[in-house]
PDB file of C-alpha atoms and ligand atoms in Angstrom:
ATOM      1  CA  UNK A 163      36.260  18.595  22.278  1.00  0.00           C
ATOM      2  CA  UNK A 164      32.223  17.571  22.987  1.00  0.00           C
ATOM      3  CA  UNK A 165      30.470  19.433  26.025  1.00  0.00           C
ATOM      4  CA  UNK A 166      31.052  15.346  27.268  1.00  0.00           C
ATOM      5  CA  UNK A 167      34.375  14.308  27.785  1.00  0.00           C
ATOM      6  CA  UNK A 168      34.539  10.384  29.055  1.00  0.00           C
ATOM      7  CA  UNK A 169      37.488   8.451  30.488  1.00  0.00           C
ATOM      8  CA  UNK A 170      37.892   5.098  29.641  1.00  0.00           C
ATOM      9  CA  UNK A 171      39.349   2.585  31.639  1.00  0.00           C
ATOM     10  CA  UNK A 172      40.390  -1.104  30.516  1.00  0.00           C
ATOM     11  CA  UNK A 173      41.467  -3.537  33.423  1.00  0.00           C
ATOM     12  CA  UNK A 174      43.281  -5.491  30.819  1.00  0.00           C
ATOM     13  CA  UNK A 175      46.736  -5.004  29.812  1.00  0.00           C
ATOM     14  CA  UNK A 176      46.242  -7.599  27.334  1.00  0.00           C
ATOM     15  CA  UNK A 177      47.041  -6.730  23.674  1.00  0.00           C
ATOM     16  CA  UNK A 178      43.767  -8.908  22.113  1.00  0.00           C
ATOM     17  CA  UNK A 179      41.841  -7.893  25.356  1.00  0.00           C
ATOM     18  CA  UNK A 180      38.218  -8.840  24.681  1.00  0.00           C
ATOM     19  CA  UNK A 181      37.192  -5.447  26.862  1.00  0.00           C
ATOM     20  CA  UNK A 182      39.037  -3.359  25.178  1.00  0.00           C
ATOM     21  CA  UNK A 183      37.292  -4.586  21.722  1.00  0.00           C
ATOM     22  CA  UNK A 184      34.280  -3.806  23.770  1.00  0.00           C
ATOM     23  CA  UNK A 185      35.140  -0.396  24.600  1.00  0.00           C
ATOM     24  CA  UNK A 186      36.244   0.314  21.346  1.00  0.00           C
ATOM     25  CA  UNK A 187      32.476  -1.138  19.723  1.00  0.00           C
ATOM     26  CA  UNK A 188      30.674   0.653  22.226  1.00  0.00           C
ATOM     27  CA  UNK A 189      32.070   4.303  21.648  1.00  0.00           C
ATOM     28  CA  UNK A 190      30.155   4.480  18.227  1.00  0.00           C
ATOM     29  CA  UNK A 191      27.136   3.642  20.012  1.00  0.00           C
ATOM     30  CA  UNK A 192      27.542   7.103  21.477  1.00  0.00           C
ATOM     31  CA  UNK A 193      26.239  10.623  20.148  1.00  0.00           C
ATOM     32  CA  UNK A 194      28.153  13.309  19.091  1.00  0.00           C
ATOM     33  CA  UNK A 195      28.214  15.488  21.889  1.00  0.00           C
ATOM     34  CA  UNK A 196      29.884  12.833  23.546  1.00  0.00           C
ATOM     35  CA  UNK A 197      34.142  12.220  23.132  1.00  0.00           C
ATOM     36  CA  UNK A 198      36.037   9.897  24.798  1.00  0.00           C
ATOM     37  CA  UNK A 199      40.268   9.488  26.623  1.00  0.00           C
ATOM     38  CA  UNK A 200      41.804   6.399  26.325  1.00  0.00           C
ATOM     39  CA  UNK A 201      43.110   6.236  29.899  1.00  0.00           C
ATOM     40  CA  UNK A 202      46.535   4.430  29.874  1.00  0.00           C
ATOM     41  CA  UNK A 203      47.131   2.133  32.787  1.00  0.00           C
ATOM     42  CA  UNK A 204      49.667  -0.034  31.804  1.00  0.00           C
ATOM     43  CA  UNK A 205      52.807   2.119  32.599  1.00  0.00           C
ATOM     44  CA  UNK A 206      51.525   2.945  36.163  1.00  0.00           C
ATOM     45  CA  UNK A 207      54.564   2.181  38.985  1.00  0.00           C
ATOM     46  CA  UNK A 208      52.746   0.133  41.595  1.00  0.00           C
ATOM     47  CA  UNK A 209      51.056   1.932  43.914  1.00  0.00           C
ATOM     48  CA  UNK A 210      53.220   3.201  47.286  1.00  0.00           C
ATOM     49  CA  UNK A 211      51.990   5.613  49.619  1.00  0.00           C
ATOM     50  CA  UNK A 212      55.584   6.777  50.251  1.00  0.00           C
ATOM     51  CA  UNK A 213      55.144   8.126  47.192  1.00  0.00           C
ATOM     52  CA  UNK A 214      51.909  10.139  47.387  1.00  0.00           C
ATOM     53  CA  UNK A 215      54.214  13.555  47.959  1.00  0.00           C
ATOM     54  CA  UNK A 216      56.041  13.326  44.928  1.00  0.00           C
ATOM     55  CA  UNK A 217      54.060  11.324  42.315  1.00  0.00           C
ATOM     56  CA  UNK A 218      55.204   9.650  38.788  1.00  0.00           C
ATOM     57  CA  UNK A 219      54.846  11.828  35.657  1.00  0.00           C
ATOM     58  CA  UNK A 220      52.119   8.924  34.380  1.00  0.00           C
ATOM     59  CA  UNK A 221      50.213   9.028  37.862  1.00  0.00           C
ATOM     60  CA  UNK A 222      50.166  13.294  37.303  1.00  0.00           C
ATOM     61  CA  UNK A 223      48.934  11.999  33.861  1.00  0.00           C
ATOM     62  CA  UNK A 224      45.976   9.578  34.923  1.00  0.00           C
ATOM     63  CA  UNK A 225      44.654  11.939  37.945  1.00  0.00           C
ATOM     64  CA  UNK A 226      44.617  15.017  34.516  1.00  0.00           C
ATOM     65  CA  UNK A 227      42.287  12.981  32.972  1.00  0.00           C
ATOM     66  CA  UNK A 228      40.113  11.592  35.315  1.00  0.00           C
ATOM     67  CA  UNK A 229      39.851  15.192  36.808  1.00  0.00           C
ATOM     68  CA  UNK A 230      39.435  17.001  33.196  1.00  0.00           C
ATOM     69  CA  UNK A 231      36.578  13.839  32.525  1.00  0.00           C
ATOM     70  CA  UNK A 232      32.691  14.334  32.961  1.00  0.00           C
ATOM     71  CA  UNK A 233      32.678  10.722  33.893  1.00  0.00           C
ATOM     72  CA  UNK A 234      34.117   7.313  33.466  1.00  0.00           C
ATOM     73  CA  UNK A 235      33.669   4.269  31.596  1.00  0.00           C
ATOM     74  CA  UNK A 236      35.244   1.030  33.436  1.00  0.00           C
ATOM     75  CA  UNK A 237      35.672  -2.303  31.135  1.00  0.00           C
ATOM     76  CA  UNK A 238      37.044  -5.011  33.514  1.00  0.00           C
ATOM     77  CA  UNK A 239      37.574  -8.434  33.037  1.00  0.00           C
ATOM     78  CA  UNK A 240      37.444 -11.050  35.910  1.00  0.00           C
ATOM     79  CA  UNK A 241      40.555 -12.024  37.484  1.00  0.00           C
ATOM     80  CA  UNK A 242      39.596 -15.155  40.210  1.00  0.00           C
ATOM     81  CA  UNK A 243      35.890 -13.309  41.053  1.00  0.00           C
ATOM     82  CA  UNK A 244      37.184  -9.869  41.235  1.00  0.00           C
ATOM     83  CA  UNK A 245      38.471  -7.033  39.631  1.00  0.00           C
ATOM     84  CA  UNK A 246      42.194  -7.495  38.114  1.00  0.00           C
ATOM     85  CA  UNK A 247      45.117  -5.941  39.944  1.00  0.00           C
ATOM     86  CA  UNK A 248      45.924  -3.496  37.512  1.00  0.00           C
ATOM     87  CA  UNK A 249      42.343  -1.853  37.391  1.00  0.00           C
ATOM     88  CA  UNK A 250      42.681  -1.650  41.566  1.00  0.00           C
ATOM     89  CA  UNK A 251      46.405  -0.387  41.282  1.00  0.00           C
ATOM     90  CA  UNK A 252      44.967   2.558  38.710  1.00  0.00           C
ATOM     91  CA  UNK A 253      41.788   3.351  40.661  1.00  0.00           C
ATOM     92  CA  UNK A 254      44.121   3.409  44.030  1.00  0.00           C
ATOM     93  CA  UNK A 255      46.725   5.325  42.515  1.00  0.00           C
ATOM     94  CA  UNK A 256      43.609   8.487  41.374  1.00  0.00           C
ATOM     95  CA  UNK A 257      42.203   8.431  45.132  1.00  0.00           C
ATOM     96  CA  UNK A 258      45.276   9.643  46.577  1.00  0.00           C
ATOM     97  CA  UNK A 259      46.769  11.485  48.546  1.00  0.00           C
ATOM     98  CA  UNK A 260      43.328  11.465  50.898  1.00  0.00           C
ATOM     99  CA  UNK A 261      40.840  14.113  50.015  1.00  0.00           C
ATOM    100  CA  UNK A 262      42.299  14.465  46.753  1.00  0.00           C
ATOM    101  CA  UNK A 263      40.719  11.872  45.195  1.00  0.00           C
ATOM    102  CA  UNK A 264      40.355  12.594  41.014  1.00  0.00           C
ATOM    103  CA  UNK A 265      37.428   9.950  41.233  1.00  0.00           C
ATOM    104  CA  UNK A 266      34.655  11.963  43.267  1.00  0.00           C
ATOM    105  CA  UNK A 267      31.662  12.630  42.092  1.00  0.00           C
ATOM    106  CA  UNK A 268      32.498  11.633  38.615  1.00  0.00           C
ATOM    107  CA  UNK A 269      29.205   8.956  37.108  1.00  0.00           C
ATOM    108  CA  UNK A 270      30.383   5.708  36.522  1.00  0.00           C
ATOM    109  CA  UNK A 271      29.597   2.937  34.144  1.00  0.00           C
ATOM    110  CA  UNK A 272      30.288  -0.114  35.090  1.00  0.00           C
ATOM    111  CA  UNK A 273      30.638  -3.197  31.776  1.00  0.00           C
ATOM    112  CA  UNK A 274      32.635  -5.980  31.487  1.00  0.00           C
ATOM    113  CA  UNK A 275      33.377  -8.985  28.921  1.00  0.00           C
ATOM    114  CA  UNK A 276      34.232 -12.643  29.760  1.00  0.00           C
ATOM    115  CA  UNK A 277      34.534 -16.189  28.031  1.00  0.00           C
ATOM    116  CA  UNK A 278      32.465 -17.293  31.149  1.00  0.00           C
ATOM    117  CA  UNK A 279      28.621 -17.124  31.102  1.00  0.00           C
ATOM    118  CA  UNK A 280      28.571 -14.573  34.020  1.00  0.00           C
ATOM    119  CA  UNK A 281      30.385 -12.623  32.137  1.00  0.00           C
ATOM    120  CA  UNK A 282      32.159 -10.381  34.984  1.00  0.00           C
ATOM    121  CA  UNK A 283      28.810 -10.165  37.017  1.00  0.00           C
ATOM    122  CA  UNK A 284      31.207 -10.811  40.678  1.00  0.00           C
ATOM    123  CA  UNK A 285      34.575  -8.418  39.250  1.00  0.00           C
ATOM    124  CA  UNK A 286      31.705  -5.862  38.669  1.00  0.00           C
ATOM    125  CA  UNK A 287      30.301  -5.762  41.934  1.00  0.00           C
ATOM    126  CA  UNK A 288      33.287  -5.629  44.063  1.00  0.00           C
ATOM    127  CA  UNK A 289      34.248  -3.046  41.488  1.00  0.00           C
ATOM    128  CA  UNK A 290      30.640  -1.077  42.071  1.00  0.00           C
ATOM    129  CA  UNK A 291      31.957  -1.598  46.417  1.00  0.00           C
ATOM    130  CA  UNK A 292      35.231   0.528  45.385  1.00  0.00           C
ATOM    131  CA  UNK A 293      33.353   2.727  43.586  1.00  0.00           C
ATOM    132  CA  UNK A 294      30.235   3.719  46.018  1.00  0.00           C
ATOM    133  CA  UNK A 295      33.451   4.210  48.447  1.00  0.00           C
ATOM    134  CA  UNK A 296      35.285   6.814  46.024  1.00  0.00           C
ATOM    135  CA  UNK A 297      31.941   8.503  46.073  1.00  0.00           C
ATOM    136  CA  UNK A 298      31.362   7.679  42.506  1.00  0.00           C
ATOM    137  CA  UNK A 299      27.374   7.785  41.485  1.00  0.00           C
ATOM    138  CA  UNK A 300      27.357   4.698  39.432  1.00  0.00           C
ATOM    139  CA  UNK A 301      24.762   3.669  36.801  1.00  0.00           C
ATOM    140  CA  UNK A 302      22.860   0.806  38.313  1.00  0.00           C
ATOM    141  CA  UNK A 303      20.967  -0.420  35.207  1.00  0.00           C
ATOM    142  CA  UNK A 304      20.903  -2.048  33.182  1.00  0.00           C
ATOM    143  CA  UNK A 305      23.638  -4.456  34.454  1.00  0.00           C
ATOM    144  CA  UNK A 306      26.176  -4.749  31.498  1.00  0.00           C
ATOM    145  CA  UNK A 307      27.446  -8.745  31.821  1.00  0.00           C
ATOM    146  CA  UNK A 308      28.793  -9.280  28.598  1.00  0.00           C
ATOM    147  CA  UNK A 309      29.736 -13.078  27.036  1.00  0.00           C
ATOM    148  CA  UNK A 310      32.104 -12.843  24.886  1.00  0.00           C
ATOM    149  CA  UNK A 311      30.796 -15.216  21.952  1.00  0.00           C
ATOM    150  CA  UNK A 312      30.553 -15.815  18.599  1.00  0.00           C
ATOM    151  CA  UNK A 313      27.954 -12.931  17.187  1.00  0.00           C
ATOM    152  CA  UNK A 314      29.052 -10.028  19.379  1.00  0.00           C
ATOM    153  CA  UNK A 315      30.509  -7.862  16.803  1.00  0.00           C
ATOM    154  CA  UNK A 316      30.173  -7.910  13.014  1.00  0.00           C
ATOM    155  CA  UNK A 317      32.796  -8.060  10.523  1.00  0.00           C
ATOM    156  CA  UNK A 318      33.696  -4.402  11.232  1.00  0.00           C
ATOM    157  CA  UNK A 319      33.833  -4.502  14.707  1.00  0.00           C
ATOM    158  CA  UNK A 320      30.776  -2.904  15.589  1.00  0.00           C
ATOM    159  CA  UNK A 321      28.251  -4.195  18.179  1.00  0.00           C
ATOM    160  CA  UNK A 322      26.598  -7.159  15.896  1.00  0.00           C
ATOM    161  CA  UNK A 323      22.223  -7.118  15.812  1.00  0.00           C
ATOM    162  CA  UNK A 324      21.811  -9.679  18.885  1.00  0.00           C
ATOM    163  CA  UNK A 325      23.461  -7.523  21.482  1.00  0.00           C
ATOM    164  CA  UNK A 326      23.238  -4.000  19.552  1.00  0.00           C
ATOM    165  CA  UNK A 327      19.662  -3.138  20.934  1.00  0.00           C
ATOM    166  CA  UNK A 328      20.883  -4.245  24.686  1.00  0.00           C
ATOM    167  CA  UNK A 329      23.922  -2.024  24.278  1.00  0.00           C
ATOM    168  CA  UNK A 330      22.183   0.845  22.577  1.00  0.00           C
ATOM    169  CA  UNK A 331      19.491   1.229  25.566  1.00  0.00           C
ATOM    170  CA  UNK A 332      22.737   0.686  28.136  1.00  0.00           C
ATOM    171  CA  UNK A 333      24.364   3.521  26.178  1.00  0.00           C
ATOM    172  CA  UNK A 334      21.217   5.628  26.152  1.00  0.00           C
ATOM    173  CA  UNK A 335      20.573   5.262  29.868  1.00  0.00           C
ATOM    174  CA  UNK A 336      24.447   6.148  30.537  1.00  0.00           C
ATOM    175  CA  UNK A 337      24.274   9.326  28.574  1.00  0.00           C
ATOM    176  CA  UNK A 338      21.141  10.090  30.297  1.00  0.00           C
ATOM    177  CA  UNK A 339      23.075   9.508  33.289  1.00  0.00           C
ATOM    178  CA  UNK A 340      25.862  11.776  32.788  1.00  0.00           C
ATOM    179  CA  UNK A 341      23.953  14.307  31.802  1.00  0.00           C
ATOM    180  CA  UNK A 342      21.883  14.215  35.520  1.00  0.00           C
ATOM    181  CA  UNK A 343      24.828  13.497  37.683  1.00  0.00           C
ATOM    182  CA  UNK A 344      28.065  15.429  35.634  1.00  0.00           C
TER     183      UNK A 344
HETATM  184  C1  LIG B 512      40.554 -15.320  34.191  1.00  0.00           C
HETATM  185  N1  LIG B 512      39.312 -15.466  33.565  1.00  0.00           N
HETATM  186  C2  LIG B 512      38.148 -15.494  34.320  1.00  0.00           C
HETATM  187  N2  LIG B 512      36.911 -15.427  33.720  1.00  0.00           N
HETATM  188  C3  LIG B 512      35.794 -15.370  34.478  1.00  0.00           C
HETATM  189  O1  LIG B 512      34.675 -15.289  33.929  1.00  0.00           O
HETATM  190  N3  LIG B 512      35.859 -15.387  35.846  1.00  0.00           N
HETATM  191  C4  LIG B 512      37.062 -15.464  36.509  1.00  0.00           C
HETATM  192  O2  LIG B 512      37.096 -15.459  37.731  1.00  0.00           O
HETATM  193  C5  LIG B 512      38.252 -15.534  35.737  1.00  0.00           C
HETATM  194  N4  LIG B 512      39.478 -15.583  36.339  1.00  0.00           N
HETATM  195  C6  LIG B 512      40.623 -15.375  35.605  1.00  0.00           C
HETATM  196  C7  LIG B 512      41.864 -15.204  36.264  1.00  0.00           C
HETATM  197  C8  LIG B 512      42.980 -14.913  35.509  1.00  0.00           C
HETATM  198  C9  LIG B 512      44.299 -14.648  36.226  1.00  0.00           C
HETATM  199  C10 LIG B 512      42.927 -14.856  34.107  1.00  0.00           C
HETATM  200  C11 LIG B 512      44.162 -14.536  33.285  1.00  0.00           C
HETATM  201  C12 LIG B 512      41.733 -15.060  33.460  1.00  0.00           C
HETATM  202  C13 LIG B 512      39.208 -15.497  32.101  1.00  0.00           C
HETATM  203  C14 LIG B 512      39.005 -14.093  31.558  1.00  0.00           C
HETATM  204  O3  LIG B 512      37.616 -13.861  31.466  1.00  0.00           O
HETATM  205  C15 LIG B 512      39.627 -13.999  30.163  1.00  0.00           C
HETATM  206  O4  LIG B 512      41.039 -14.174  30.277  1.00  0.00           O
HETATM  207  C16 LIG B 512      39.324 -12.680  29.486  1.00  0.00           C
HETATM  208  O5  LIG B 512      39.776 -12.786  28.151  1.00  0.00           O
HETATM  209  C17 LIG B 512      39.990 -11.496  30.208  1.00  0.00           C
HETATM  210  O6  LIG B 512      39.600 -10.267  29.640  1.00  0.00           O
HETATM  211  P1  LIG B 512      40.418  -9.553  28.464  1.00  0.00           P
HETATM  212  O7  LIG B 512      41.877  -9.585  28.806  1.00  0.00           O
HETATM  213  O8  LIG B 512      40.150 -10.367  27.188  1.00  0.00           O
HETATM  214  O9  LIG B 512      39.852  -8.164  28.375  1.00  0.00           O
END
C-alpha cells in the first residue's frame, strides 16, 4: 500500500450519487504515493449508545479504517442546509465510545457536489463544526463547492479542463496537507 493511505467517505447512499462520481474523478488527480479505502457506510445499524460496549461487526469495520487511514476525504451532499443523516450517523458511530474516537487528529478534506449553485457551501460548514469538535485539522482552502453541471467530467469520467486546474491545486494543497499534519 502507498506511505498515504486515505479514507473516503460519501454521505450519499445513492447508487448515481453525483459525490461519489466526484470522489471517484478526483482520486486520479492524486500521486502515487497516495492510495485510497472506500469507506462503506451504507450497512451501518443506526447509531445507539447502548450499544457502544458491544459494537456491530461493520462499526469494528469503519473505526479499522479510519484508524489504519493517514487522513480522510469527506464528499457530502446537502440534505435541507446540512450534512445528510447517514454521513452524521457514520461520523457518530467512529467517535465512540468517548475518548476513543477513530477520527482524532486525522487531516480532513472537506468537498462536496450539488445541482444547486452553492454547491454544498452550508452541509460543508456544519460538517467543518463536527469536525473541529472530533479534533480533526481540516484543510481550510481552497473551499471545494462543487456544481454539478454539464462540463464537469469528460467522456471518461475524469475531471473535464474547466474545473481540472481548480481541482488539481485543491488536490495539491490536500496532499501538502497530509503530509504536515499526518
Ligand atoms: C436535496 N438537495 C439539496 N441540494 C442543495 O444544494 N441544498 C439542499 O439543501 C438540498 N436539500 C436536499 C434534501 C434532500 C432530502 C434531498 C434528497 C436532496 C439536492 C441534492 O443536492 C441532490 O439530490 C444531490 O444529487 C445529492 O447528492 P448525491 O446523492 O448526487 O451525491
Amino acid at each position: 500500500m502507498a506511505p498515504y493511505n486515505i479514507a473516503v467517505v460519501v454521505g450519499s447512499l445513492r447508487k448515481d450519487s453525483f459525490n461519489r462520481k466526484l470522489a471517484q474523478a478526483l482520486e486520479k488527480l492524486f500521486p502515487a504515493d497516495f492510495s485510497f479505502t472506500q469507506v462503506r457506510i451504507d450497512d451501518l445499524p443506526l447509531y445507539n449508545q447502548d450499544d457502544d460496549g458491544s459494537p456491530s461487526a461493520q462499526v469494528t469495520r469503519l473505526k479499522g479504517e479510519i484508524t489504519a487511514a493517514q487522513g480522510v476525504l469527506f464528499f457530502t451532499p446537502e440534505y435541507n442546509r446540512s450534512v445528510p443523516g447517514v454521513l452524521k450517523n457514520a461520523i457518530d458511530h467512529a467517535s465512540r465510545p468517548y475518548g476513543k474516537s477513530a477520527w482524532n487528529g486525522k487531516p480532513a478534506g472537506v468537498l462536496g457536489a450539488s445541482v444547486g449553485p452553492i454547491g454544498t457551501a452550508l452541509a460543508q460548514h456544519h460538517l467543518r463544526n463536527i469536525l473541529a469538535y472530533l479534533n480533526m485539522p481540516t484543510l481550510g482552502q481552497p473551499e471545494a463547492f462543487i456544481h454539478n453541471k454539464e462540463g464537469l467530467y469528460d467522456e471518461a469520467g475524469n475531471i473535464g479542463e474547466a474545473s481540472k486546474k481548480f481541482l488539481q491545486g485543491w488536490v495539491d494543497s490536500y496532499v501538502a496537507f497530509v503530509k504536515t499534519n499526518a
